Amino acid sequence: MSLARVHNFAISLDGFGTGFGQSKELHFGHAGDRLHQWMFGTQSWQRTSGSRGVDNVFVRDTDVKIGAEIMGAGKWGHPGWEDDPDWKGAWGPNPPFHTPVFVLTRHQREPIEMEGGTTFHFLDTTPAEALETARKAADGKDVRIGGGATVIRAFLAAGLIDHMHLVVVPILLGRGVRLWGEDIEGIEKDYVIESTPSPSGVTHVTFTRKA
Amino acid sequence: MSLARVHNFAISLDGFGTGFGQSKELHFGHAGDRLHQWMFGTQSWQRTSGSRGVDNVFVRDTDVKIGAEIMGAGKWGHPGWEDDPDWKGAWGPNPPFHTPVFVLTRHQREPIEMEGGTTFHFLDTTPAEALETARKAADGKDVRIGGGATVIRAFLAAGLIDHMHLVVVPILLGRGVRLWGEDIEGIEKDYVIESTPSPSGVTHVTFTRKA
């Protein structure tokens, strides 16, 4: 059974996964790094120090049994990346995925092979078809749905997400790209939802698909 | 010091304090009673049985040291109440307030004195002026800002709320009246925010104004 999983997707208390005004310099717009400060305090992030508490175990679960990722064009590149033929994603020569990564976009490119096992593929297709493609590439492992908010909502609306880990950060961004939307009204009926606060101030919210 | 306090204000995970399609029969629209099921399980609600845990102590705090309430016209009556001269609110002859209650509305009426100490007054004014009026009536006690979502957001935007207790219910309503809005971006800087999950499945979120 190959699951579709969302991990560490941070949203503000008012539901924004990205702030307003995304650019090459501000990947999360006016949110800056405020949605991810909780992660910077973990041992997984800092390596030699950092907390080994609840934030850390959630971060460490991110890569376990993952064989491929699907992400949106807005995560892969800033607005306008399609006009830059040299753009190879925001993560340098050795991206932290180490698996095939499928970028959902209308702007097609040849696959880009990076160091460390990451290859970017570009798909212009539905969530269901993208997941089928990614599952084949994952070779029996799970597929991570990497975001952003628009992509996760589309997969939720299509009923394709098996596990979702959100991190609710107690800030009010007011503007940006919201995870929530009318098209996912009522999906809680398909999930067990747990809420776990962390001493860091964030709250981990998990959606586990009912058996 | 007379505080302005919000209590037991339940919102869906996607931030709606009221569902879509409010009417005389459906006070919370398509949300029905799903935003308040957590409350029905408490001893405060059931009287002779029910849980005495965290949900209950939050409910019991609602009336402590409150001397007046301010509410919006959408809480006081269903859409169209202004055309019903006999409408006296949704709570029967002895409403559960037992204090002066100030209804913010463009539709003016003479004050209505009910049983049990509740008197409804009707104000067409700003949040700041309404709070000043309610504080005088509260006679040294605090003022509860009773909702709905639009009224609470207006008081937050005006910087008038000292304490806010939200109850995040793990459902996705998709549509309705949202508590959050662009006009309260960044207000977290003025508050200490705590998140406390309850065994009932809801999460209590408190905003306490920084000293």
PDB file of C-alpha atoms in Angstrom, chain A residues 13-14 30 34 170-175 178 180-182 184-188 193 195 197 203 205 207, chain B residues 13-14 30 34 170-175 178 180-182 184-188 193 195 197 203 205 207:
ATOM      1  CA  LEU A  13      -3.754  30.524  12.503  1.00  0.00           C
ATOM      2  CA  ASP A  14      -5.808  32.115   9.725  1.00  0.00           C
ATOM      3  CA  HIS A  30       5.515  38.622   3.592  1.00  0.00           C
ATOM      4  CA  ARG A  34       7.818  33.009  10.431  1.00  0.00           C
ATOM      5  CA  PRO A 170       0.055  31.278  16.074  1.00  0.00           C
ATOM      6  CA  ILE A 171       0.428  34.230  13.707  1.00  0.00           C
ATOM      7  CA  LEU A 172      -2.154  36.015  11.600  1.00  0.00           C
ATOM      8  CA  LEU A 173      -0.855  36.626   8.088  1.00  0.00           C
ATOM      9  CA  GLY A 174      -4.057  38.170   6.802  1.00  0.00           C
ATOM     10  CA  ARG A 175      -3.114  37.650   3.153  1.00  0.00           C
ATOM     11  CA  ARG A 178      -4.884  29.788   1.936  1.00  0.00           C
ATOM     12  CA  TRP A 180      -8.621  25.935   3.183  1.00  0.00           C
ATOM     13  CA  GLY A 181     -11.344  26.392   0.598  1.00  0.00           C
ATOM     14  CA  GLU A 182     -14.942  25.670  -0.257  1.00  0.00           C
ATOM     15  CA  ILE A 184     -12.817  20.692   0.725  1.00  0.00           C
ATOM     16  CA  GLU A 185     -15.885  21.341   2.887  1.00  0.00           C
ATOM     17  CA  GLY A 186     -16.730  18.326   5.020  1.00  0.00           C
ATOM     18  CA  ILE A 187     -13.624  16.219   4.357  1.00  0.00           C
ATOM     19  CA  GLU A 188     -13.154  15.731   8.118  1.00  0.00           C
ATOM     20  CA  ILE A 193      -7.974  14.434  13.357  1.00  0.00           C
ATOM     21  CA  SER A 195      -4.239  18.134  17.707  1.00  0.00           C
ATOM     22  CA  PRO A 197       0.524  21.418  20.995  1.00  0.00           C
ATOM     23  CA  THR A 203       0.194  22.975  17.224  1.00  0.00           C
ATOM     24  CA  VAL A 205      -2.613  18.720  13.526  1.00  0.00           C
ATOM     25  CA  PHE A 207      -5.346  13.943   9.535  1.00  0.00           C
TER      26      PHE A 207
ATOM     27  CA  LEU B  13     -10.571  24.545  11.464  1.00  0.00           C
ATOM     28  CA  ASP B  14     -10.978  26.768   8.422  1.00  0.00           C
ATOM     29  CA  HIS B  30     -25.256  24.838   7.575  1.00  0.00           C
ATOM     30  CA  ARG B  34     -21.513  21.069  15.022  1.00  0.00           C
ATOM     31  CA  PRO B 170     -11.918  19.962  13.730  1.00  0.00           C
ATOM     32  CA  ILE B 171     -14.454  20.384  10.948  1.00  0.00           C
ATOM     33  CA  LEU B 172     -14.176  22.176   7.603  1.00  0.00           C
ATOM     34  CA  LEU B 173     -17.250  24.308   6.958  1.00  0.00           C
ATOM     35  CA  GLY B 174     -15.961  25.742   3.713  1.00  0.00           C
ATOM     36  CA  ARG B 175     -18.463  28.630   3.737  1.00  0.00           C
ATOM     37  CA  ARG B 178     -15.006  33.889   8.916  1.00  0.00           C
ATOM     38  CA  TRP B 180     -10.112  35.962  10.388  1.00  0.00           C
ATOM     39  CA  GLY B 181      -9.506  38.797   7.965  1.00  0.00           C
ATOM     40  CA  GLU B 182      -6.933  41.066   6.451  1.00  0.00           C
ATOM     41  CA  ILE B 184      -6.334  41.839  11.866  1.00  0.00           C
ATOM     42  CA  GLU B 185      -3.047  40.839  10.239  1.00  0.00           C
ATOM     43  CA  GLY B 186      -0.210  40.780  12.768  1.00  0.00           C
ATOM     44  CA  ILE B 187      -2.248  41.223  15.966  1.00  0.00           C
ATOM     45  CA  GLU B 188      -0.468  38.226  17.512  1.00  0.00           C
ATOM     46  CA  ILE B 193      -1.275  32.771  22.572  1.00  0.00           C
ATOM     47  CA  SER B 195      -3.180  26.230  22.570  1.00  0.00           C
ATOM     48  CA  PRO B 197      -6.279  20.361  23.182  1.00  0.00           C
ATOM     49  CA  THR B 203      -8.538  22.822  20.843  1.00  0.00           C
ATOM     50  CA  VAL B 205      -6.845  28.789  21.938  1.00  0.00           C
ATOM     51  CA  PHE B 207      -5.173  35.230  23.440  1.00  0.00           C
TER      52      PHE B 207
END
